[in-house]
């Protein structure tokens, strides 16, 4: 079988898996919120409500499509795609597992292995905000516009800390390749970057919340103040696309955290484990952070906007700069 | 004027992160709490005489005529303007009876003022709580939908007399 | 004017009026049942008792309606003794009064109910059963008598004796068996029976047509003027749920109708409730009359005026001064319909002339025109404007249908007219839906009040005419 066909197969498998996972996340979100509030959560569709995402999907398809009169029709239609596509693109370089032989072709379990994959993820996922900004602007609604504006300001503020946190890992590992970063942590639990870069870990996790517009940084939506923020005017599948984008972005950020700080697909105490064990380990590590996203959302109230900006510029940015500087010093002189 | 002093925050509280972890631990423990959800169609609400459900009209013992004389006091007492009454003359010894008695259940707020206003004990809050239909017009209840034999409302009537006994006596002596 | 001291204040009182009139004039709420300002005082109910001190004699409790005003008398309406006398009097009045308020049509505007409520006596002390009398006694077509509710104030008896001067009611029987009754049980007659239901202080005399129709607190009331004859009695229009006119009642006006109105005017409210109102405008198209926007209809009328010149204007006698003012600019020859006098004329109120604004329209230059003559003029005219409520009714829809279709007839009425000549029709508000002024036969200005809103799409006639005048200004420049 030719390598091209194998790559296509990998694309289908990984994207199928990721979208299924995103659908599962919508159910998980509702279940976790219910549990935290002493409720049961969806339990009517399928056993324990497991078919709820399917029902939601069918519902979204049958909802009426509304485009506001004053909207910029082209950008209004384009925005959901721009919100969902970058998150999906970023998935391509995530190393889900190590080497694998598929139909006689020896390859790795990620769609593309490129030597600057860490930079690629940052570059592509940063584009996600265009969907939010354009969606907010093209709706011709004051709430949407405010949501979009907030999203852009927030993204600029926190992307700096996010990148600087990654940079300190890159400096430590000496490579922009995610596989090389994973390889650098291969020695066992004690080699994980979590222990070497605890500050960067903390800053990265906080920045991912802002990057994915999740609570307590969901200023782009902000129901009590902005009705629904950038997606106020959206309905049906366009609305669903925004949410697909948000959940896939969460998966990307959770798997990035696992890759950068928790050794990615490396199994503790079992170097060179088979690919399916590695995949399971990777998913387990990612799930921890996915759960954290949900857990924090149903725990913390939303910040005030000035608090958000103060945290971003006066706390996180100086800390991450100092961290990169110190890492550089350590790497240069020891 | 009241001056509210804000609580002085300790260092741990100002750092915010320790408080975040404390909050996370609270919500995590909540996951394992007993659930309070009531599975509605299977588990019904238990109603008692105190429950104020939808208002219903009492039939006289002949199960044919309403106790209502369409005096309009519930109509004017209703804070949601849900009740509309048109009277008509009747050959019975009570000269007046409702020709039209409508309660717009979409407007009714189940406050029970109609029950208290009624001088003829003709309207009481039943234990019927469920309200659903496919059109607004169907939720404007007319006499046919509102009338109930006295026996169906007896617990509420007994409760109402008991609860209001005290002020009834007091007002009559002043 | 005589000076008296009322509740510690020195006030001026009319010596020709009883003391109770002075009390009411100076905002002292002395209750009254048998006293009525339009009738002679008899002092039969005793509820208006007040304390009076004159000269050196000790203060005594007297009935205010039978006490003349004397210079320097000291009146205390709230004295404990007066209060106690009134309370005891009220208890006796209520002794046999049935607890009918939920059923009684008077509830809400009942003097007995109001004062019982103010006095706060919730319970009688009597253990005797109440009188059982006839509750549904018909006194002719207009009035129903409930003998149990009656407190024998004799206002109704005096009304027929003093106002219509044709006594028809009396107090029959003695003591506790006294009831109000007609002579030899004959039904009541005359054109003023309805007034006794208004003056009855309780719910004993009620109108047959209003019985159980509405609760009085649900009626929205607007002061207005009756349009059934050229007297123009001041009235109150009472509307149920802002839709249906339920009752017309006289409004005290010493210059026109004192306290009364005739039954003919009282029961004329039925015409306000006639269904099939013309809302918006109609234009004769290929398939008959079709609905169009009123503004477009006005453009069409202006085009007709440009084509045919000033139209023949036939106005309804119910047109107000304000509407007439605008309409007279439009016409080449202005007329108002003047039907023959009817036979209802009497020496009390009714004038027999069905045109309420005859004097005002005459002053504006409108010439009276009998309906038959009006039809002849219309037959000959190329373009005619038929303006105002009931204009079609006075001419007769059947007669209008015989007019040739060479006539371009523009109709501004409350109801649509189906006649081949009618090419444009615009709905107008009726007398309960618009404001304006009528001049009665003495030149007294009666104001119409808006008691309810006109059907959707119906603009005030004054505004419609203003628009029409604006659109035809060039065509009619003379």
mmCIF file of C-alpha atoms in Angstrom, chain C residues 66-398:
data_model
loop_
_atom_site.group_PDB
_atom_site.id
_atom_site.type_symbol
_atom_site.label_atom_id
_atom_site.label_comp_id
_atom_site.label_asym_id
_atom_site.label_seq_id
_atom_site.Cartn_x
_atom_site.Cartn_y
_atom_site.Cartn_z
ATOM 1 C CA UNK C 66 -84.680 69.237 56.173
ATOM 2 C CA UNK C 67 -82.824 71.931 58.136
ATOM 3 C CA UNK C 68 -82.755 75.421 56.629
ATOM 4 C CA UNK C 69 -79.551 77.436 56.768
ATOM 5 C CA UNK C 70 -79.620 80.163 59.447
ATOM 6 C CA UNK C 71 -77.036 82.884 59.980
ATOM 7 C CA UNK C 72 -74.473 81.889 62.608
ATOM 8 C CA UNK C 73 -75.475 78.265 63.074
ATOM 9 C CA UNK C 74 -72.656 75.962 64.228
ATOM 10 C CA UNK C 75 -72.655 72.622 62.377
ATOM 11 C CA UNK C 76 -70.518 69.626 63.287
ATOM 12 C CA UNK C 77 -70.897 66.718 60.887
ATOM 13 C CA UNK C 78 -68.383 64.523 62.691
ATOM 14 C CA UNK C 79 -69.683 64.940 66.252
ATOM 15 C CA UNK C 80 -69.799 61.642 68.174
ATOM 16 C CA UNK C 81 -73.530 62.034 68.748
ATOM 17 C CA UNK C 82 -74.204 62.592 65.042
ATOM 18 C CA UNK C 83 -71.987 59.674 64.154
ATOM 19 C CA UNK C 84 -73.770 57.394 66.576
ATOM 20 C CA UNK C 85 -77.179 58.504 65.277
ATOM 21 C CA UNK C 86 -76.118 57.773 61.722
ATOM 22 C CA UNK C 87 -74.669 54.412 62.716
ATOM 23 C CA UNK C 88 -77.900 53.349 64.371
ATOM 24 C CA UNK C 89 -79.894 54.592 61.411
ATOM 25 C CA UNK C 90 -77.690 52.563 59.066
ATOM 26 C CA UNK C 91 -78.149 49.448 61.176
ATOM 27 C CA UNK C 92 -81.917 49.769 60.861
ATOM 28 C CA UNK C 93 -81.691 50.340 57.109
ATOM 29 C CA UNK C 94 -79.559 47.219 56.798
ATOM 30 C CA UNK C 95 -81.835 45.188 59.029
ATOM 31 C CA UNK C 96 -83.905 43.981 56.100
ATOM 32 C CA UNK C 97 -81.507 44.702 53.267
ATOM 33 C CA UNK C 98 -80.479 41.406 51.642
ATOM 34 C CA UNK C 99 -76.795 40.452 51.291
ATOM 35 C CA UNK C 100 -77.115 40.609 47.544
ATOM 36 C CA UNK C 101 -74.034 42.615 46.683
ATOM 37 C CA UNK C 102 -72.354 39.855 44.607
ATOM 38 C CA UNK C 103 -75.467 39.659 42.459
ATOM 39 C CA UNK C 104 -76.691 43.253 42.644
ATOM 40 C CA UNK C 105 -76.004 45.473 39.634
ATOM 41 C CA UNK C 106 -75.699 48.519 41.865
ATOM 42 C CA UNK C 107 -72.688 47.106 43.695
ATOM 43 C CA UNK C 108 -69.759 49.429 43.165
ATOM 44 C CA UNK C 109 -71.848 52.584 42.775
ATOM 45 C CA UNK C 110 -74.285 51.942 45.646
ATOM 46 C CA UNK C 111 -74.592 54.633 48.312
ATOM 47 C CA UNK C 112 -75.708 52.137 50.924
ATOM 48 C CA UNK C 113 -72.756 49.861 50.175
ATOM 49 C CA UNK C 114 -70.264 52.736 50.249
ATOM 50 C CA UNK C 115 -71.452 54.081 53.585
ATOM 51 C CA UNK C 116 -71.729 50.624 55.161
ATOM 52 C CA UNK C 117 -68.154 50.026 54.119
ATOM 53 C CA UNK C 118 -66.994 53.382 55.480
ATOM 54 C CA UNK C 119 -68.818 52.773 58.746
ATOM 55 C CA UNK C 120 -67.308 49.290 58.948
ATOM 56 C CA UNK C 121 -70.226 47.487 60.454
ATOM 57 C CA UNK C 122 -69.676 44.045 59.033
ATOM 58 C CA UNK C 123 -72.377 42.196 60.910
ATOM 59 C CA UNK C 124 -75.937 42.873 62.022
ATOM 60 C CA UNK C 125 -77.060 42.135 65.550
ATOM 61 C CA UNK C 126 -80.591 41.140 64.578
ATOM 62 C CA UNK C 127 -81.538 37.483 64.962
ATOM 63 C CA UNK C 128 -84.914 37.898 63.225
ATOM 64 C CA UNK C 129 -85.181 36.608 59.659
ATOM 65 C CA UNK C 130 -85.126 39.234 56.927
ATOM 66 C CA UNK C 131 -88.257 40.243 55.055
ATOM 67 C CA UNK C 132 -89.100 38.027 52.096
ATOM 68 C CA UNK C 133 -90.563 40.048 49.257
ATOM 69 C CA UNK C 134 -90.746 39.960 45.517
ATOM 70 C CA UNK C 135 -87.258 40.185 43.991
ATOM 71 C CA UNK C 136 -88.024 40.321 40.291
ATOM 72 C CA UNK C 137 -91.034 42.544 39.806
ATOM 73 C CA UNK C 138 -91.219 44.025 36.320
ATOM 74 C CA UNK C 139 -92.461 47.606 36.210
ATOM 75 C CA UNK C 140 -92.971 47.828 32.468
ATOM 76 C CA UNK C 141 -90.355 47.365 29.767
ATOM 77 C CA UNK C 142 -87.657 49.523 31.282
ATOM 78 C CA UNK C 143 -87.490 49.029 35.037
ATOM 79 C CA UNK C 144 -87.296 45.960 37.289
ATOM 80 C CA UNK C 145 -88.076 46.362 40.995
ATOM 81 C CA UNK C 146 -86.425 44.337 43.762
ATOM 82 C CA UNK C 147 -88.629 44.992 46.783
ATOM 83 C CA UNK C 148 -86.229 43.389 49.262
ATOM 84 C CA UNK C 149 -83.416 45.797 48.434
ATOM 85 C CA UNK C 150 -85.620 48.904 48.624
ATOM 86 C CA UNK C 151 -85.008 51.208 51.594
ATOM 87 C CA UNK C 152 -88.153 53.273 50.900
ATOM 88 C CA UNK C 153 -86.352 56.558 50.343
ATOM 89 C CA UNK C 154 -89.156 57.576 47.919
ATOM 90 C CA UNK C 155 -86.825 59.319 45.473
ATOM 91 C CA UNK C 156 -88.528 57.480 42.582
ATOM 92 C CA UNK C 157 -91.967 58.496 43.829
ATOM 93 C CA UNK C 158 -90.941 62.143 44.007
ATOM 94 C CA UNK C 159 -89.276 61.987 40.599
ATOM 95 C CA UNK C 160 -92.547 61.174 38.872
ATOM 96 C CA UNK C 161 -94.449 63.690 40.995
ATOM 97 C CA UNK C 162 -92.055 66.602 40.640
ATOM 98 C CA UNK C 163 -90.075 66.161 37.441
ATOM 99 C CA UNK C 164 -92.383 64.493 34.941
ATOM 100 C CA UNK C 165 -95.458 65.810 36.814
ATOM 101 C CA UNK C 166 -97.243 62.512 36.094
ATOM 102 C CA UNK C 167 -97.260 60.512 39.369
ATOM 103 C CA UNK C 168 -96.939 56.800 38.673
ATOM 104 C CA UNK C 169 -95.307 55.287 41.761
ATOM 105 C CA UNK C 170 -96.300 55.304 45.405
ATOM 106 C CA UNK C 171 -95.377 53.709 48.698
ATOM 107 C CA UNK C 172 -98.064 51.112 49.315
ATOM 108 C CA UNK C 173 -98.756 49.249 52.532
ATOM 109 C CA UNK C 174 -97.961 50.138 56.119
ATOM 110 C CA UNK C 175 -94.986 49.676 58.441
ATOM 111 C CA UNK C 176 -92.745 46.747 57.636
ATOM 112 C CA UNK C 177 -95.072 45.746 54.782
ATOM 113 C CA UNK C 178 -94.426 48.998 52.873
ATOM 114 C CA UNK C 179 -93.309 48.514 49.282
ATOM 115 C CA UNK C 180 -92.908 50.695 46.220
ATOM 116 C CA UNK C 181 -95.676 50.014 43.765
ATOM 117 C CA UNK C 182 -97.380 51.467 40.697
ATOM 118 C CA UNK C 183 -101.010 52.472 40.851
ATOM 119 C CA UNK C 184 -103.149 49.351 40.366
ATOM 120 C CA UNK C 185 -100.041 47.457 39.163
ATOM 121 C CA UNK C 186 -100.060 49.203 35.818
ATOM 122 C CA UNK C 187 -96.717 49.218 34.034
ATOM 123 C CA UNK C 188 -94.705 52.433 34.058
ATOM 124 C CA UNK C 189 -94.942 54.587 30.971
ATOM 125 C CA UNK C 190 -93.381 57.709 29.564
ATOM 126 C CA UNK C 191 -90.028 58.664 28.112
ATOM 127 C CA UNK C 192 -88.246 59.275 31.433
ATOM 128 C CA UNK C 193 -88.535 55.975 33.324
ATOM 129 C CA UNK C 194 -84.832 55.209 33.148
ATOM 130 C CA UNK C 195 -83.965 58.067 35.475
ATOM 131 C CA UNK C 196 -85.425 56.272 38.505
ATOM 132 C CA UNK C 197 -82.774 53.554 38.125
ATOM 133 C CA UNK C 198 -80.092 56.271 38.268
ATOM 134 C CA UNK C 199 -81.491 58.032 41.324
ATOM 135 C CA UNK C 200 -82.285 54.858 43.287
ATOM 136 C CA UNK C 201 -79.600 54.906 46.024
ATOM 137 C CA UNK C 202 -79.635 51.071 46.243
ATOM 138 C CA UNK C 203 -80.170 48.340 43.669
ATOM 139 C CA UNK C 204 -83.962 48.222 44.022
ATOM 140 C CA UNK C 205 -84.785 49.791 40.665
ATOM 141 C CA UNK C 206 -82.616 48.505 37.847
ATOM 142 C CA UNK C 207 -82.716 48.854 34.089
ATOM 143 C CA UNK C 208 -84.104 45.810 32.315
ATOM 144 C CA UNK C 209 -81.540 46.168 29.534
ATOM 145 C CA UNK C 210 -78.521 46.616 31.812
ATOM 146 C CA UNK C 211 -79.466 43.849 34.249
ATOM 147 C CA UNK C 212 -76.472 41.549 34.836
ATOM 148 C CA UNK C 213 -74.738 42.920 31.751
ATOM 149 C CA UNK C 214 -71.579 44.257 33.385
ATOM 150 C CA UNK C 215 -69.990 45.068 36.710
ATOM 151 C CA UNK C 216 -69.870 48.830 37.030
ATOM 152 C CA UNK C 217 -66.196 48.925 37.978
ATOM 153 C CA UNK C 218 -65.331 47.334 34.654
ATOM 154 C CA UNK C 219 -66.906 50.222 32.743
ATOM 155 C CA UNK C 220 -64.680 53.024 31.506
ATOM 156 C CA UNK C 221 -66.561 56.286 31.679
ATOM 157 C CA UNK C 222 -66.193 59.363 29.511
ATOM 158 C CA UNK C 223 -68.174 62.620 29.708
ATOM 159 C CA UNK C 224 -69.971 63.302 26.461
ATOM 160 C CA UNK C 225 -73.133 64.723 24.895
ATOM 161 C CA UNK C 226 -76.273 62.928 23.779
ATOM 162 C CA UNK C 227 -76.989 63.235 20.051
ATOM 163 C CA UNK C 228 -80.567 62.030 19.839
ATOM 164 C CA UNK C 229 -82.181 65.476 19.770
ATOM 165 C CA UNK C 230 -81.169 69.106 19.573
ATOM 166 C CA UNK C 231 -81.258 69.421 23.383
ATOM 167 C CA UNK C 232 -77.802 67.840 23.642
ATOM 168 C CA UNK C 233 -78.071 66.498 27.191
ATOM 169 C CA UNK C 234 -74.792 66.055 29.021
ATOM 170 C CA UNK C 235 -74.162 62.348 29.444
ATOM 171 C CA UNK C 236 -71.576 59.831 30.510
ATOM 172 C CA UNK C 237 -70.720 57.089 28.017
ATOM 173 C CA UNK C 238 -69.810 53.848 29.767
ATOM 174 C CA UNK C 239 -67.852 51.236 27.847
ATOM 175 C CA UNK C 240 -67.186 47.627 28.837
ATOM 176 C CA UNK C 241 -63.610 46.375 28.288
ATOM 177 C CA UNK C 242 -62.953 49.308 25.949
ATOM 178 C CA UNK C 243 -65.076 47.735 23.251
ATOM 179 C CA UNK C 244 -68.803 47.675 23.834
ATOM 180 C CA UNK C 245 -70.871 50.706 24.869
ATOM 181 C CA UNK C 246 -73.016 49.374 27.686
ATOM 182 C CA UNK C 247 -74.883 52.338 29.072
ATOM 183 C CA UNK C 248 -75.497 56.072 28.715
ATOM 184 C CA UNK C 249 -76.327 58.010 31.856
ATOM 185 C CA UNK C 250 -77.190 61.665 32.405
ATOM 186 C CA UNK C 251 -74.467 63.933 33.781
ATOM 187 C CA UNK C 252 -75.640 66.815 35.997
ATOM 188 C CA UNK C 253 -75.627 70.037 33.995
ATOM 189 C CA UNK C 254 -77.836 72.847 35.341
ATOM 190 C CA UNK C 255 -77.668 74.734 32.032
ATOM 191 C CA UNK C 256 -79.099 71.929 29.896
ATOM 192 C CA UNK C 257 -80.603 68.864 31.463
ATOM 193 C CA UNK C 258 -80.257 69.269 35.269
ATOM 194 C CA UNK C 259 -79.956 65.606 36.331
ATOM 195 C CA UNK C 260 -82.062 63.807 33.750
ATOM 196 C CA UNK C 261 -82.204 62.383 30.263
ATOM 197 C CA UNK C 262 -84.926 60.719 28.229
ATOM 198 C CA UNK C 263 -85.183 56.972 27.576
ATOM 199 C CA UNK C 264 -84.936 57.553 23.841
ATOM 200 C CA UNK C 265 -81.453 58.962 24.286
ATOM 201 C CA UNK C 266 -80.532 56.538 27.070
ATOM 202 C CA UNK C 267 -81.133 53.454 24.977
ATOM 203 C CA UNK C 268 -79.632 54.870 21.790
ATOM 204 C CA UNK C 269 -76.290 53.278 22.760
ATOM 205 C CA UNK C 270 -77.273 50.146 20.820
ATOM 206 C CA UNK C 271 -76.304 51.843 17.577
ATOM 207 C CA UNK C 272 -72.714 52.251 18.768
ATOM 208 C CA UNK C 273 -72.424 48.470 18.953
ATOM 209 C CA UNK C 274 -73.655 47.737 15.427
ATOM 210 C CA UNK C 275 -71.256 45.261 13.784
ATOM 211 C CA UNK C 276 -69.661 45.568 10.354
ATOM 212 C CA UNK C 277 -67.788 48.835 10.817
ATOM 213 C CA UNK C 278 -65.855 50.257 7.899
ATOM 214 C CA UNK C 279 -62.201 50.188 8.961
ATOM 215 C CA UNK C 280 -59.851 51.837 6.485
ATOM 216 C CA UNK C 281 -60.970 52.770 2.985
ATOM 217 C CA UNK C 282 -62.689 51.162 -0.030
ATOM 218 C CA UNK C 283 -62.310 51.942 -3.716
ATOM 219 C CA UNK C 284 -64.553 50.690 -6.524
ATOM 220 C CA UNK C 285 -62.428 48.504 -8.724
ATOM 221 C CA UNK C 286 -63.239 45.983 -11.424
ATOM 222 C CA UNK C 287 -64.701 43.425 -8.999
ATOM 223 C CA UNK C 288 -66.507 45.839 -6.715
ATOM 224 C CA UNK C 289 -65.340 47.690 -3.631
ATOM 225 C CA UNK C 290 -61.767 46.807 -2.705
ATOM 226 C CA UNK C 291 -59.814 47.805 0.394
ATOM 227 C CA UNK C 292 -57.082 50.415 -0.154
ATOM 228 C CA UNK C 293 -54.943 52.602 2.013
ATOM 229 C CA UNK C 294 -56.909 55.650 3.274
ATOM 230 C CA UNK C 295 -54.125 57.980 2.084
ATOM 231 C CA UNK C 296 -54.477 56.592 -1.455
ATOM 232 C CA UNK C 297 -58.253 56.981 -1.199
ATOM 233 C CA UNK C 298 -57.754 60.677 -0.368
ATOM 234 C CA UNK C 299 -55.545 61.049 -3.448
ATOM 235 C CA UNK C 300 -58.321 59.493 -5.534
ATOM 236 C CA UNK C 301 -60.873 61.954 -4.100
ATOM 237 C CA UNK C 302 -58.551 64.855 -4.878
ATOM 238 C CA UNK C 303 -58.285 63.586 -8.464
ATOM 239 C CA UNK C 304 -62.082 63.488 -8.722
ATOM 240 C CA UNK C 305 -62.321 67.036 -7.409
ATOM 241 C CA UNK C 306 -59.776 68.174 -9.985
ATOM 242 C CA UNK C 307 -61.802 66.487 -12.704
ATOM 243 C CA UNK C 308 -65.325 67.554 -11.704
ATOM 244 C CA UNK C 309 -64.806 70.727 -9.698
ATOM 245 C CA UNK C 310 -66.146 71.421 -6.223
ATOM 246 C CA UNK C 311 -68.444 68.610 -5.078
ATOM 247 C CA UNK C 312 -71.962 68.720 -3.691
ATOM 248 C CA UNK C 313 -71.512 68.254 0.053
ATOM 249 C CA UNK C 314 -74.223 66.498 2.036
ATOM 250 C CA UNK C 315 -73.231 66.357 5.704
ATOM 251 C CA UNK C 316 -74.697 64.356 8.520
ATOM 252 C CA UNK C 317 -76.427 66.407 11.254
ATOM 253 C CA UNK C 318 -74.083 64.668 13.710
ATOM 254 C CA UNK C 319 -71.115 66.548 12.271
ATOM 255 C CA UNK C 320 -69.275 68.568 14.917
ATOM 256 C CA UNK C 321 -68.311 72.216 14.611
ATOM 257 C CA UNK C 322 -64.664 71.258 14.128
ATOM 258 C CA UNK C 323 -65.503 68.904 11.281
ATOM 259 C CA UNK C 324 -67.927 71.368 9.684
ATOM 260 C CA UNK C 325 -65.264 74.065 9.784
ATOM 261 C CA UNK C 326 -62.978 71.929 7.611
ATOM 262 C CA UNK C 327 -65.695 70.482 5.387
ATOM 263 C CA UNK C 328 -67.200 73.778 4.261
ATOM 264 C CA UNK C 329 -63.973 74.699 2.457
ATOM 265 C CA UNK C 330 -64.384 71.692 0.194
ATOM 266 C CA UNK C 331 -67.909 71.959 -1.161
ATOM 267 C CA UNK C 332 -69.431 74.039 -3.910
ATOM 268 C CA UNK C 333 -72.760 73.889 -2.090
ATOM 269 C CA UNK C 334 -72.928 72.776 1.543
ATOM 270 C CA UNK C 335 -75.920 71.043 3.034
ATOM 271 C CA UNK C 336 -76.734 69.004 6.058
ATOM 272 C CA UNK C 337 -79.454 66.397 6.253
ATOM 273 C CA UNK C 338 -82.447 67.530 8.231
ATOM 274 C CA UNK C 339 -85.089 64.841 8.720
ATOM 275 C CA UNK C 340 -88.617 65.780 9.722
ATOM 276 C CA UNK C 341 -89.224 66.360 13.475
ATOM 277 C CA UNK C 342 -90.340 63.234 15.301
ATOM 278 C CA UNK C 343 -93.202 62.853 17.724
ATOM 279 C CA UNK C 344 -91.109 62.552 20.890
ATOM 280 C CA UNK C 345 -91.193 66.259 21.669
ATOM 281 C CA UNK C 346 -92.235 67.037 25.209
ATOM 282 C CA UNK C 347 -91.989 70.024 27.556
ATOM 283 C CA UNK C 348 -89.208 68.556 29.708
ATOM 284 C CA UNK C 349 -86.117 67.796 27.613
ATOM 285 C CA UNK C 350 -86.796 66.219 24.229
ATOM 286 C CA UNK C 351 -87.120 68.765 21.413
ATOM 287 C CA UNK C 352 -88.367 66.421 18.699
ATOM 288 C CA UNK C 353 -85.627 67.604 16.337
ATOM 289 C CA UNK C 354 -83.199 64.770 15.571
ATOM 290 C CA UNK C 355 -80.324 67.060 14.527
ATOM 291 C CA UNK C 356 -78.048 67.721 17.528
ATOM 292 C CA UNK C 357 -75.903 70.314 15.763
ATOM 293 C CA UNK C 358 -78.523 72.127 13.694
ATOM 294 C CA UNK C 359 -77.630 75.490 15.169
ATOM 295 C CA UNK C 360 -73.889 75.055 14.795
ATOM 296 C CA UNK C 361 -73.996 73.773 11.195
ATOM 297 C CA UNK C 362 -76.408 76.564 10.260
ATOM 298 C CA UNK C 363 -73.932 79.094 11.674
ATOM 299 C CA UNK C 364 -71.192 77.548 9.511
ATOM 300 C CA UNK C 365 -73.265 78.095 6.362
ATOM 301 C CA UNK C 366 -74.691 74.605 5.874
ATOM 302 C CA UNK C 367 -78.235 74.657 4.538
ATOM 303 C CA UNK C 368 -80.771 72.146 5.920
ATOM 304 C CA UNK C 369 -81.907 69.624 3.333
ATOM 305 C CA UNK C 370 -84.668 67.024 3.710
ATOM 306 C CA UNK C 371 -83.514 63.498 2.759
ATOM 307 C CA UNK C 372 -85.921 63.192 -0.179
ATOM 308 C CA UNK C 373 -84.707 66.471 -1.593
ATOM 309 C CA UNK C 374 -81.116 65.482 -0.957
ATOM 310 C CA UNK C 375 -81.602 62.365 -3.124
ATOM 311 C CA UNK C 376 -82.920 64.534 -5.970
ATOM 312 C CA UNK C 377 -79.880 66.820 -5.772
ATOM 313 C CA UNK C 378 -77.539 63.849 -5.709
ATOM 314 C CA UNK C 379 -79.159 62.372 -8.803
ATOM 315 C CA UNK C 380 -78.276 65.511 -10.742
ATOM 316 C CA UNK C 381 -74.758 66.112 -9.385
ATOM 317 C CA UNK C 382 -71.568 64.804 -11.041
ATOM 318 C CA UNK C 383 -69.609 64.514 -7.782
ATOM 319 C CA UNK C 384 -70.940 64.407 -4.223
ATOM 320 C CA UNK C 385 -69.464 64.011 -0.760
ATOM 321 C CA UNK C 386 -71.621 62.236 1.830
ATOM 322 C CA UNK C 387 -69.918 62.965 5.125
ATOM 323 C CA UNK C 388 -70.461 61.874 8.689
ATOM 324 C CA UNK C 389 -71.912 59.059 10.764
ATOM 325 C CA UNK C 390 -75.425 57.886 9.921
ATOM 326 C CA UNK C 391 -75.600 59.961 6.732
ATOM 327 C CA UNK C 392 -76.251 56.774 4.751
ATOM 328 C CA UNK C 393 -78.809 55.640 7.310
ATOM 329 C CA UNK C 394 -80.774 58.889 7.035
ATOM 330 C CA UNK C 395 -80.870 58.746 3.236
ATOM 331 C CA UNK C 396 -81.548 55.015 3.166
ATOM 332 C CA UNK C 397 -79.112 52.508 1.683
ATOM 333 C CA UNK C 398 -81.817 51.233 -0.693
#
